[in-house]
Tab-separated table of C-alpha atoms and ligand atoms in Angstrom:
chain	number	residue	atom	x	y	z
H	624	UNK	CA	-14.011	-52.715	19.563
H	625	UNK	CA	-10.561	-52.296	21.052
H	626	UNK	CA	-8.218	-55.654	21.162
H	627	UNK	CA	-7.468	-55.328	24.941
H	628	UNK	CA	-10.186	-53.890	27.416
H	629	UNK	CA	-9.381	-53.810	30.554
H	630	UNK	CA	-11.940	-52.077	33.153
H	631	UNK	CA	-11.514	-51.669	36.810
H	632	UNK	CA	-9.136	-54.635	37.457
H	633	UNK	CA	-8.288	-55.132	40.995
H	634	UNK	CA	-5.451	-57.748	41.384
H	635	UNK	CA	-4.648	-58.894	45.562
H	636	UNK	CA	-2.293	-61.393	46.844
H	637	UNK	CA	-2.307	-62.801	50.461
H	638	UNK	CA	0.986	-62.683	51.601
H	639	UNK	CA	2.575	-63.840	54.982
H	640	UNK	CA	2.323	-60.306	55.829
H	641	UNK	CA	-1.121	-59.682	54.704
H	642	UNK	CA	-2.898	-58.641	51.859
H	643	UNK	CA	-1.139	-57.191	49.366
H	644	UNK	CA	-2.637	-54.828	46.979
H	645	UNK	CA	-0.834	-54.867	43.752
H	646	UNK	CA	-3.616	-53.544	41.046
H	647	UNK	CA	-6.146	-50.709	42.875
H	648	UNK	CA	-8.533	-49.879	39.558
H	649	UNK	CA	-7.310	-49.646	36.372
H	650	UNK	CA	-8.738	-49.471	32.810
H	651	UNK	CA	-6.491	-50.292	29.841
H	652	UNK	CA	-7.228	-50.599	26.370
H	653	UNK	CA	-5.512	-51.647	23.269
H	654	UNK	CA	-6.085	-51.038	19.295
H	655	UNK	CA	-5.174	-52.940	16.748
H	656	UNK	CA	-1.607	-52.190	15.716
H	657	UNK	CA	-1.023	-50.072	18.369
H	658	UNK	CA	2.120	-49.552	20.737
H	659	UNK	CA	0.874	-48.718	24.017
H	660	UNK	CA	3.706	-48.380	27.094
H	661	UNK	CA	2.752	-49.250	30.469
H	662	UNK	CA	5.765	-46.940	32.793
H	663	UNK	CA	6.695	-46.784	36.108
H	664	UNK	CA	9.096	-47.905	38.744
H	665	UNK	CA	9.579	-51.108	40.015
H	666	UNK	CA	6.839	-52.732	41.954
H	667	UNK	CA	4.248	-50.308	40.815
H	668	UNK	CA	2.030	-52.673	39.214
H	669	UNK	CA	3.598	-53.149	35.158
H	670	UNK	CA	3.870	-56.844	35.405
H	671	UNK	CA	1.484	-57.879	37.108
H	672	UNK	CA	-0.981	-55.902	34.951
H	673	UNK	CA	0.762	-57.998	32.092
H	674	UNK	CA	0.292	-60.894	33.762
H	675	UNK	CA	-3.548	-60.719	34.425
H	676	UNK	CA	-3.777	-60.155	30.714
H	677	UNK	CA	-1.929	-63.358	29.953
H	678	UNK	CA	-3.687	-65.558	32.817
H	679	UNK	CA	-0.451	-66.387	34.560
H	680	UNK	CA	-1.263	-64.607	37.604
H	681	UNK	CA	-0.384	-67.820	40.407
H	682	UNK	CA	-4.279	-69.068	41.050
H	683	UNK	CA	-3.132	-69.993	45.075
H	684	UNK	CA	-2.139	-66.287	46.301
H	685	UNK	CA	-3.511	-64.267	43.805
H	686	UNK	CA	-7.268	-62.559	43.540
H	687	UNK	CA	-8.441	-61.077	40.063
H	688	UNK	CA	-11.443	-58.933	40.048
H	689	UNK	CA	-12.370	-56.838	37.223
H	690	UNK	CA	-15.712	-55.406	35.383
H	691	UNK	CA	-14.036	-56.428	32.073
H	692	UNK	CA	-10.619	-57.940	31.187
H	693	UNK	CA	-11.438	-58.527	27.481
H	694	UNK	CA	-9.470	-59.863	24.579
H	695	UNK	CA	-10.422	-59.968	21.037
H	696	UNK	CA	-13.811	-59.822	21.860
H	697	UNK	CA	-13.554	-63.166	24.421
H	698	UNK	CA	-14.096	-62.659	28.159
H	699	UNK	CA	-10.551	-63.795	29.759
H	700	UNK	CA	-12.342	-64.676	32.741
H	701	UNK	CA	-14.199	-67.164	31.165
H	702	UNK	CA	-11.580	-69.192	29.752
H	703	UNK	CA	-10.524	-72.888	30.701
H	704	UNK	CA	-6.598	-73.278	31.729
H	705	UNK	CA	-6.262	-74.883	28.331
H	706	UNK	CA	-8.293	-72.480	26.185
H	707	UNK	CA	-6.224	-69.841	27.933
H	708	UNK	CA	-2.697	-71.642	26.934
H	709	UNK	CA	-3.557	-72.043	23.148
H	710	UNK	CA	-4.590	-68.096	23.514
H	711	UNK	CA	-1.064	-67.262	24.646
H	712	UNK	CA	0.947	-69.616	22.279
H	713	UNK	CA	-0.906	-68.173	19.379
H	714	UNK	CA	-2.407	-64.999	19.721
H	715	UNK	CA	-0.419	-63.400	22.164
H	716	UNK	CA	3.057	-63.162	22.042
H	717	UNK	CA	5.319	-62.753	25.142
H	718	UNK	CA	9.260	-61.088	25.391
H	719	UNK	CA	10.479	-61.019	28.670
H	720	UNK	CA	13.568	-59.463	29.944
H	721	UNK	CA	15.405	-62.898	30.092
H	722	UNK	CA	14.965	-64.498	27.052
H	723	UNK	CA	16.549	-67.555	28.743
H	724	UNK	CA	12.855	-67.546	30.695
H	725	UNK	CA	11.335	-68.399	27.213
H	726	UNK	CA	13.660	-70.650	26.235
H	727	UNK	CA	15.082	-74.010	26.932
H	728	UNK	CA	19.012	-74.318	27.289
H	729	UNK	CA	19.050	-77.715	26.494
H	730	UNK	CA	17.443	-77.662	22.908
H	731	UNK	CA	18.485	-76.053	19.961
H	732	UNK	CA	17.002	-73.355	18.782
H	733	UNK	CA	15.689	-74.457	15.725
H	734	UNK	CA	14.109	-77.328	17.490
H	735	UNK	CA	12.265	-74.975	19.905
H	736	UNK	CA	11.170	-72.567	16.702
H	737	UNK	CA	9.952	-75.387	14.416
H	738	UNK	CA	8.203	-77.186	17.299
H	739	UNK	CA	6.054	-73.929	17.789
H	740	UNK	CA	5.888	-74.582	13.878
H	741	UNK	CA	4.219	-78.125	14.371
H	742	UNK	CA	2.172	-77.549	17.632
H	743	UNK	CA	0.445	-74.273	17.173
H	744	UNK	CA	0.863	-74.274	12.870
H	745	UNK	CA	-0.216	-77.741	12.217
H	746	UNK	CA	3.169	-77.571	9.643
H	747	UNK	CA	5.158	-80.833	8.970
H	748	UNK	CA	8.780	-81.130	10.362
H	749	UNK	CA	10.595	-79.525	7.131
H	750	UNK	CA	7.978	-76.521	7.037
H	751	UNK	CA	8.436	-75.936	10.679
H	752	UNK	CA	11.962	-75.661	9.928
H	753	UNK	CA	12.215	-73.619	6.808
H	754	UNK	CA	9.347	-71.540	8.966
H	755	UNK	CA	11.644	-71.512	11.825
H	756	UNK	CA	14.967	-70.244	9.361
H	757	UNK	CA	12.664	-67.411	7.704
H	758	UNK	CA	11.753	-66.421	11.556
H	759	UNK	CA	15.773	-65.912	12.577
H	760	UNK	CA	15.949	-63.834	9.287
H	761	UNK	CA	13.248	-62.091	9.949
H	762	UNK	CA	14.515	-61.189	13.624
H	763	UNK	CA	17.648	-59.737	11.455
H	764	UNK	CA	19.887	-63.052	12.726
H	765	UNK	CA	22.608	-63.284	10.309
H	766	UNK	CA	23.036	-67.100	8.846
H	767	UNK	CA	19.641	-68.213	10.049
H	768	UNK	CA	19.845	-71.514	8.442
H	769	UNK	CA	23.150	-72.365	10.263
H	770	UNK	CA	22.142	-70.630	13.404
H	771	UNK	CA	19.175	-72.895	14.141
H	772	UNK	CA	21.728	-75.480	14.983
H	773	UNK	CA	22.724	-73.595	18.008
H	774	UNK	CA	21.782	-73.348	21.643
H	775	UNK	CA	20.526	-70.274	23.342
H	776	UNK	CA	23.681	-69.953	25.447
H	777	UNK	CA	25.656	-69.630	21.983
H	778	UNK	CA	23.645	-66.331	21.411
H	779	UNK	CA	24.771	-62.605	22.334
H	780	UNK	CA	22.179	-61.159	24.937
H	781	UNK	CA	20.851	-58.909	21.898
H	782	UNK	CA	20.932	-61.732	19.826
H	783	UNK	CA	19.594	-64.188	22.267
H	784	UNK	CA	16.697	-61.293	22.647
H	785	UNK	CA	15.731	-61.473	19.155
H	786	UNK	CA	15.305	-65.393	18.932
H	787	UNK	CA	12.958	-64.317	22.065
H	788	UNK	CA	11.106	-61.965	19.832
H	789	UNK	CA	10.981	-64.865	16.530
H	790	UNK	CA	9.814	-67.315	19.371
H	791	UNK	CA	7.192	-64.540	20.693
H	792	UNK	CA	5.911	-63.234	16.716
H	793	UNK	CA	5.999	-67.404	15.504
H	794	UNK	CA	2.317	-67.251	15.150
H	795	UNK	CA	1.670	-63.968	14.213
H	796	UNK	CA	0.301	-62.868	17.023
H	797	UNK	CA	-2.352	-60.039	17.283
H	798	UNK	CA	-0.782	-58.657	20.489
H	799	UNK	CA	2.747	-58.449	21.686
H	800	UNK	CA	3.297	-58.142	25.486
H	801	UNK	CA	6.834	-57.230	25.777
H	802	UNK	CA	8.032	-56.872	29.650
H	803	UNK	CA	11.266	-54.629	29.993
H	804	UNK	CA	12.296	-56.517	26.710
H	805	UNK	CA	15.757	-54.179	26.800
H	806	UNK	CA	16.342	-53.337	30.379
H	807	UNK	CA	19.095	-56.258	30.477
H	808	UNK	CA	20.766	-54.970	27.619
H	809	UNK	CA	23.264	-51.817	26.725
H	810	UNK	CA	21.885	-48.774	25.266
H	811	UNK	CA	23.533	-49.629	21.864
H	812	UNK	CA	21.404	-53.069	21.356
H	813	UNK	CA	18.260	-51.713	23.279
H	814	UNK	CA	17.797	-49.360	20.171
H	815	UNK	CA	18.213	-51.892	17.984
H	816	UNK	CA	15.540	-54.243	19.898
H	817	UNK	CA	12.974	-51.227	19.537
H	818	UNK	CA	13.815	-50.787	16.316
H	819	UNK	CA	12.644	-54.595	15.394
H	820	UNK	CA	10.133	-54.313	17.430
H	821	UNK	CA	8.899	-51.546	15.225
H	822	UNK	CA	9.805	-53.204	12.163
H	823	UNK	CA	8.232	-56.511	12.970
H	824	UNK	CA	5.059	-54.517	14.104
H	825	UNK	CA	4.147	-52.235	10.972
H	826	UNK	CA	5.267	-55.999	8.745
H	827	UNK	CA	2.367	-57.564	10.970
H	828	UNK	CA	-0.152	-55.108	12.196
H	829	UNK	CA	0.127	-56.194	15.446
H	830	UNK	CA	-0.745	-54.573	18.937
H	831	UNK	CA	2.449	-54.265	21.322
H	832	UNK	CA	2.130	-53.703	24.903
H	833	UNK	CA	5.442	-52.582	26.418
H	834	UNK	CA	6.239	-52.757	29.740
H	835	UNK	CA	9.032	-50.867	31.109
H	836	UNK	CA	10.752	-48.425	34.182
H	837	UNK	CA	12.192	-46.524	31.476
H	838	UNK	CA	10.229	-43.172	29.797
H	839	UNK	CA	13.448	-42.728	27.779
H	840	UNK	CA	12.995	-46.105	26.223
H	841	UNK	CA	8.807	-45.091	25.186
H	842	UNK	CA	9.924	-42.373	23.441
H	843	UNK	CA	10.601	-43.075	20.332
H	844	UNK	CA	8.255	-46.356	19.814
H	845	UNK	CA	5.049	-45.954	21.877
H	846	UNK	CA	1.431	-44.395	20.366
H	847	UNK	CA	-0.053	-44.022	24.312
H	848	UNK	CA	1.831	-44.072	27.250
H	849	UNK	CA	0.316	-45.251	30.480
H	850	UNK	CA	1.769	-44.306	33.738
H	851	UNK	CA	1.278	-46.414	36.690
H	852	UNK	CA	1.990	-45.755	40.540
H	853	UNK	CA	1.317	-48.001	42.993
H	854	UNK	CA	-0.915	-50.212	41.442
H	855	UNK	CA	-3.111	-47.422	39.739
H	856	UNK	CA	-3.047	-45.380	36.380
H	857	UNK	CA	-1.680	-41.825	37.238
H	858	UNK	CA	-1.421	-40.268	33.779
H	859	UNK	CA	-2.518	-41.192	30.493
H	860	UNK	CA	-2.356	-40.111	26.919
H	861	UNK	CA	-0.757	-39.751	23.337
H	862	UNK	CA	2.674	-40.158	23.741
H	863	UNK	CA	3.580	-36.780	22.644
H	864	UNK	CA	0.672	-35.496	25.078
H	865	UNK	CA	2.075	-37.026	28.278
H	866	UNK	CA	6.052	-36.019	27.485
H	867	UNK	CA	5.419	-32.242	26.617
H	868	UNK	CA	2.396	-31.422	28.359
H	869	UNK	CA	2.853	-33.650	31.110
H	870	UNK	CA	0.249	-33.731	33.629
H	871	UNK	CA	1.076	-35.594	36.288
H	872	UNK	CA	4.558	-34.340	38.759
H	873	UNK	CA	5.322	-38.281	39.048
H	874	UNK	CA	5.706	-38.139	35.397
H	875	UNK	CA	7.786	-35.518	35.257
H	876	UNK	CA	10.150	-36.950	37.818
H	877	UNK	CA	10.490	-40.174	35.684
H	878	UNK	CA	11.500	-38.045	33.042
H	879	UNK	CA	13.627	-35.901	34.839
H	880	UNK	CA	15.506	-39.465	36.500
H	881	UNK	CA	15.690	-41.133	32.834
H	882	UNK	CA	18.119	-40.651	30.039
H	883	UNK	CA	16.094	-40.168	26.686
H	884	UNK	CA	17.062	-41.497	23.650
H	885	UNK	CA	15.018	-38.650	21.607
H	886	UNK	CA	16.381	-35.651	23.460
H	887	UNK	CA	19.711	-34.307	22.621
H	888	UNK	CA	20.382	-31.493	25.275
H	889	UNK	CA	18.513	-33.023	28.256
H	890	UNK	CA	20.594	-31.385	31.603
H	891	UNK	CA	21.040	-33.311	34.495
H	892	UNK	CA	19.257	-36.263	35.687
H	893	UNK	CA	17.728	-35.822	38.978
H	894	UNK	CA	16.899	-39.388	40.727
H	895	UNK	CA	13.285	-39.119	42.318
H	896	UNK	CA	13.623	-39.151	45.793
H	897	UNK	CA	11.538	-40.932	48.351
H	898	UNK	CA	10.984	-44.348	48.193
H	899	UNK	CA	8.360	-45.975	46.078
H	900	UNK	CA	5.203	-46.960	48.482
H	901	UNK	CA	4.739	-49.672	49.828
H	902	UNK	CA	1.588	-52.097	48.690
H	903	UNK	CA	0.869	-53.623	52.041
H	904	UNK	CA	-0.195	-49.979	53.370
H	905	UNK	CA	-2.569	-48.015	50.724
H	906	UNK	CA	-2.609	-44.770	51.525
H	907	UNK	CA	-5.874	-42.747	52.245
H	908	UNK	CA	-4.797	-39.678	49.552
H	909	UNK	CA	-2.514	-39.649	46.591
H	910	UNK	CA	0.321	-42.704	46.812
H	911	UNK	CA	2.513	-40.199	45.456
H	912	UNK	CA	2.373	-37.314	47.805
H	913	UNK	CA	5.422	-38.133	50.233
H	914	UNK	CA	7.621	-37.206	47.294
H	915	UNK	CA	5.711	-34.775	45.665
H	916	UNK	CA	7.389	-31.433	45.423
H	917	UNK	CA	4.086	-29.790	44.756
H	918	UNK	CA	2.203	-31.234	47.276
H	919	UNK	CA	-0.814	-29.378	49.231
H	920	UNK	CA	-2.507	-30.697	52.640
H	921	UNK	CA	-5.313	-32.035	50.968
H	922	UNK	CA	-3.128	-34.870	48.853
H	923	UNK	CA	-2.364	-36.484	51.823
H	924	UNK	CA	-6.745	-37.117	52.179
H	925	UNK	CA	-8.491	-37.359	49.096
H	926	UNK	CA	-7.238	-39.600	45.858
H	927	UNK	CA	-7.166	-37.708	43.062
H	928	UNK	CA	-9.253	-38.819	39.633
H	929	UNK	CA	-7.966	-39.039	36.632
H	930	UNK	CA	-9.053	-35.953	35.497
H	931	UNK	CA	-8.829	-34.454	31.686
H	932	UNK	CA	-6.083	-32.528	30.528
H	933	UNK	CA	-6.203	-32.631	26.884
H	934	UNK	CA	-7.572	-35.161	23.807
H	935	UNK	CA	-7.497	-38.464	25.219
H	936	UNK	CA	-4.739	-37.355	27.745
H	937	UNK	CA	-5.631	-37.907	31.804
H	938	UNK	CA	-3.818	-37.355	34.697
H	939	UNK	CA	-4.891	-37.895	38.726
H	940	UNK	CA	-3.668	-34.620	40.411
H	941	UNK	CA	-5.031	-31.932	41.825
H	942	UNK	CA	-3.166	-29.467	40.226
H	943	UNK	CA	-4.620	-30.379	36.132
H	944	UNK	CA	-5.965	-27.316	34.606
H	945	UNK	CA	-4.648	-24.971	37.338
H	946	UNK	CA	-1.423	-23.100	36.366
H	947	UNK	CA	1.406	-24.173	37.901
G	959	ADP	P1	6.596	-53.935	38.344
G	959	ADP	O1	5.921	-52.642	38.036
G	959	ADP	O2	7.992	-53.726	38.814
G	959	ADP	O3	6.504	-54.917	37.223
G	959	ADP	P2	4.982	-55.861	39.727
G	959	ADP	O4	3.791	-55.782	38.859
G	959	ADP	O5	5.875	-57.042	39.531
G	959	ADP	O6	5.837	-54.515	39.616
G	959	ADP	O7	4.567	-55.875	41.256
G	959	ADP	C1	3.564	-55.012	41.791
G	959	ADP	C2	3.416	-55.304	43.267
G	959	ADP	O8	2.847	-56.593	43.468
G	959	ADP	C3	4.741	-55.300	44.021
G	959	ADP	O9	4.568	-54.680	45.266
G	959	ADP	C4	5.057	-56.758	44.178
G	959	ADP	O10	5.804	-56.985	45.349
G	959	ADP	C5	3.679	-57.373	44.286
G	959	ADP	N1	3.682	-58.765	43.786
G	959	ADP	C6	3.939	-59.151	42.511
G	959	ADP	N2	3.834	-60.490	42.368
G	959	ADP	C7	3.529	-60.964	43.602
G	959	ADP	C8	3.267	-62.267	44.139
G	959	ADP	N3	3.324	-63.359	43.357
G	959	ADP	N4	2.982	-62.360	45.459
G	959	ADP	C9	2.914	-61.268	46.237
G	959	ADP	N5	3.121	-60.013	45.804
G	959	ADP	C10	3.425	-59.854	44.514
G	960	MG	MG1	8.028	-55.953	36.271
């Protein structure tokens, strides 16, 4: 039974202008242990795919419809506001892009660390806070002890991000959802981010679901990569699957537009042209055929399946298993 199943989730918000469809139909799954990356541009659907997962979707303007949006076995549907919160604090962990969205200015971080300690851990003030030191060190914080008498603000951004990862792993969480966890950061410290990430993740066997714009950033840390385009799933696969037998031409734009970390010789990057579509008009065929340098006449009519193109790798084009 995977950790994260996902089927067919639609996700809708009414808008001044309308409805806007965000999520059109997608299945995700998770393993334990696994890395999967969810990639694409802005606005095609990453967080708000996250966000469904974690119940924090805003109940007034937003519609959630799915056949299954499963985790650890429990229907997230079913769950009560407060069943849902003690789910997040403890058995999923969450990184943003801002750590300063996870954390409070005005407290210290020790206090916020050890209080996690006492809510969720049931430990007593002095466990919380040896807990809390161990956590810093752990996040590869030098002085942890000393440093827990400091306020976010005192913290580098790559150090302030890895206090947001010991907040996020506190409980040992079975899943990690980490959204754009490095795209605030230089290229220098976003390796070392991944790096912890990695680290942290083989240490605890836990699932990490990464959310980012960047295929050059997936490279080196993800198992499955899942690419999304306007609010639907256009290629997935292994890892290795979707960057050298890429299926999909929207993928291979992304990875023509990226920098990778993994590729020495790359050539030029070519920025995908077009702009990305737009959610409050759907189109009838594929949502990435106005920028599609292979396109035919009949992408502009009929949406394209995901369709196979190799062990466990899909991708929704008309052109899989034809020769290009
Ligand atoms: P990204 O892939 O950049 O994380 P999002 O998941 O945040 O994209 O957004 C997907 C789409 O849903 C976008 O078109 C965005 O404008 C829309 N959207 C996200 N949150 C809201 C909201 N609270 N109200 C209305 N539209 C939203
Ligand atoms: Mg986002």
């Amino acid at each position: 039974m995977p950790l994260v199943d996902v089927k067919d989730l639609h996700v809708t918000f009414s808008t001044d202008r309308g409805e806007a469809k965000a999520i059109n139909g997608i299945d995700l799954t998770l393993t334990e242990g696994e890395t999967l990356a969810v990639v694409g541009e802005s606005g095609s659907g990453k967080s708000v795919t996250a966000l469904a997962i974690l119940g924090l979707l805003p109940k007034r303007t937003a519609t959630v419809q799915a056949d299954a949006l499963r985790f650890d076995g429990r229907d997230l549907m079913a769950l009560s506001e407060e069943q849902f919160r003690r789910v997040r604090g403890k058995e999923i962990g969450i990184v943003f892009q801002d750590p300063m969205t996870s954390l409070n200015p005005v407290l210290t971080v020790g206090r916020q660390l050890s209080e996690i300690g006492e809510v969720h851990l049931g430990m007593t003030r002095a466990t919380a806070q040896s807990h809390a030191a161990d956590l810093l060190d752990q996040v590869g914080i030098p002085q942890p002890k000393a440093r827990l008498r400091d306020y976010p603000h005192q913290f580098s951004g790559g150090m302030r991000q890895r206090v947001g990862i010991a907040m996020a792993i506190a409980c040992k969480p079975k899943l990690l959802i980490a959204d754009e966890p490095t795209t605030a950061l230089d290229v220098t410290v976003q390796a070392q981010i991944l790096e912890l990430l990695a680290e942290v993740q083989s240490e605890m066997n836990m699932a990490i679901m990464l959310v980012t714009h960047d295929l050059g950033v997936v490279a080196r840390t993800a198992d499955r990569v899942q690419v999304m385009y306007a609010g639907r799933i256009v290629e997935t696969g292994p890892a290795e699957a979707v960057f050298l037998r890429t299926g999909m031409p929207y993928t291979r734009a992304l990875l023509r537009s990226v920098p990778r970390l993994d590729v020495a010789d790359e050539g030029p990057l070519r920025p995908i042209q077009g702009s990305p579509p737009d959610v409050m008009r759907p189109s009838k065929g594929c949502s990435f055929a106005p920028r599609c340098d292979l396109v035919a006449a009949r992408c502009h009519h009929e949406q394209p399946p995901l369709v196979s193109c190799g062990p466990g790798h899909r991708a929704a084009c008309i052109l899989v298993g034809k020769t290009p």
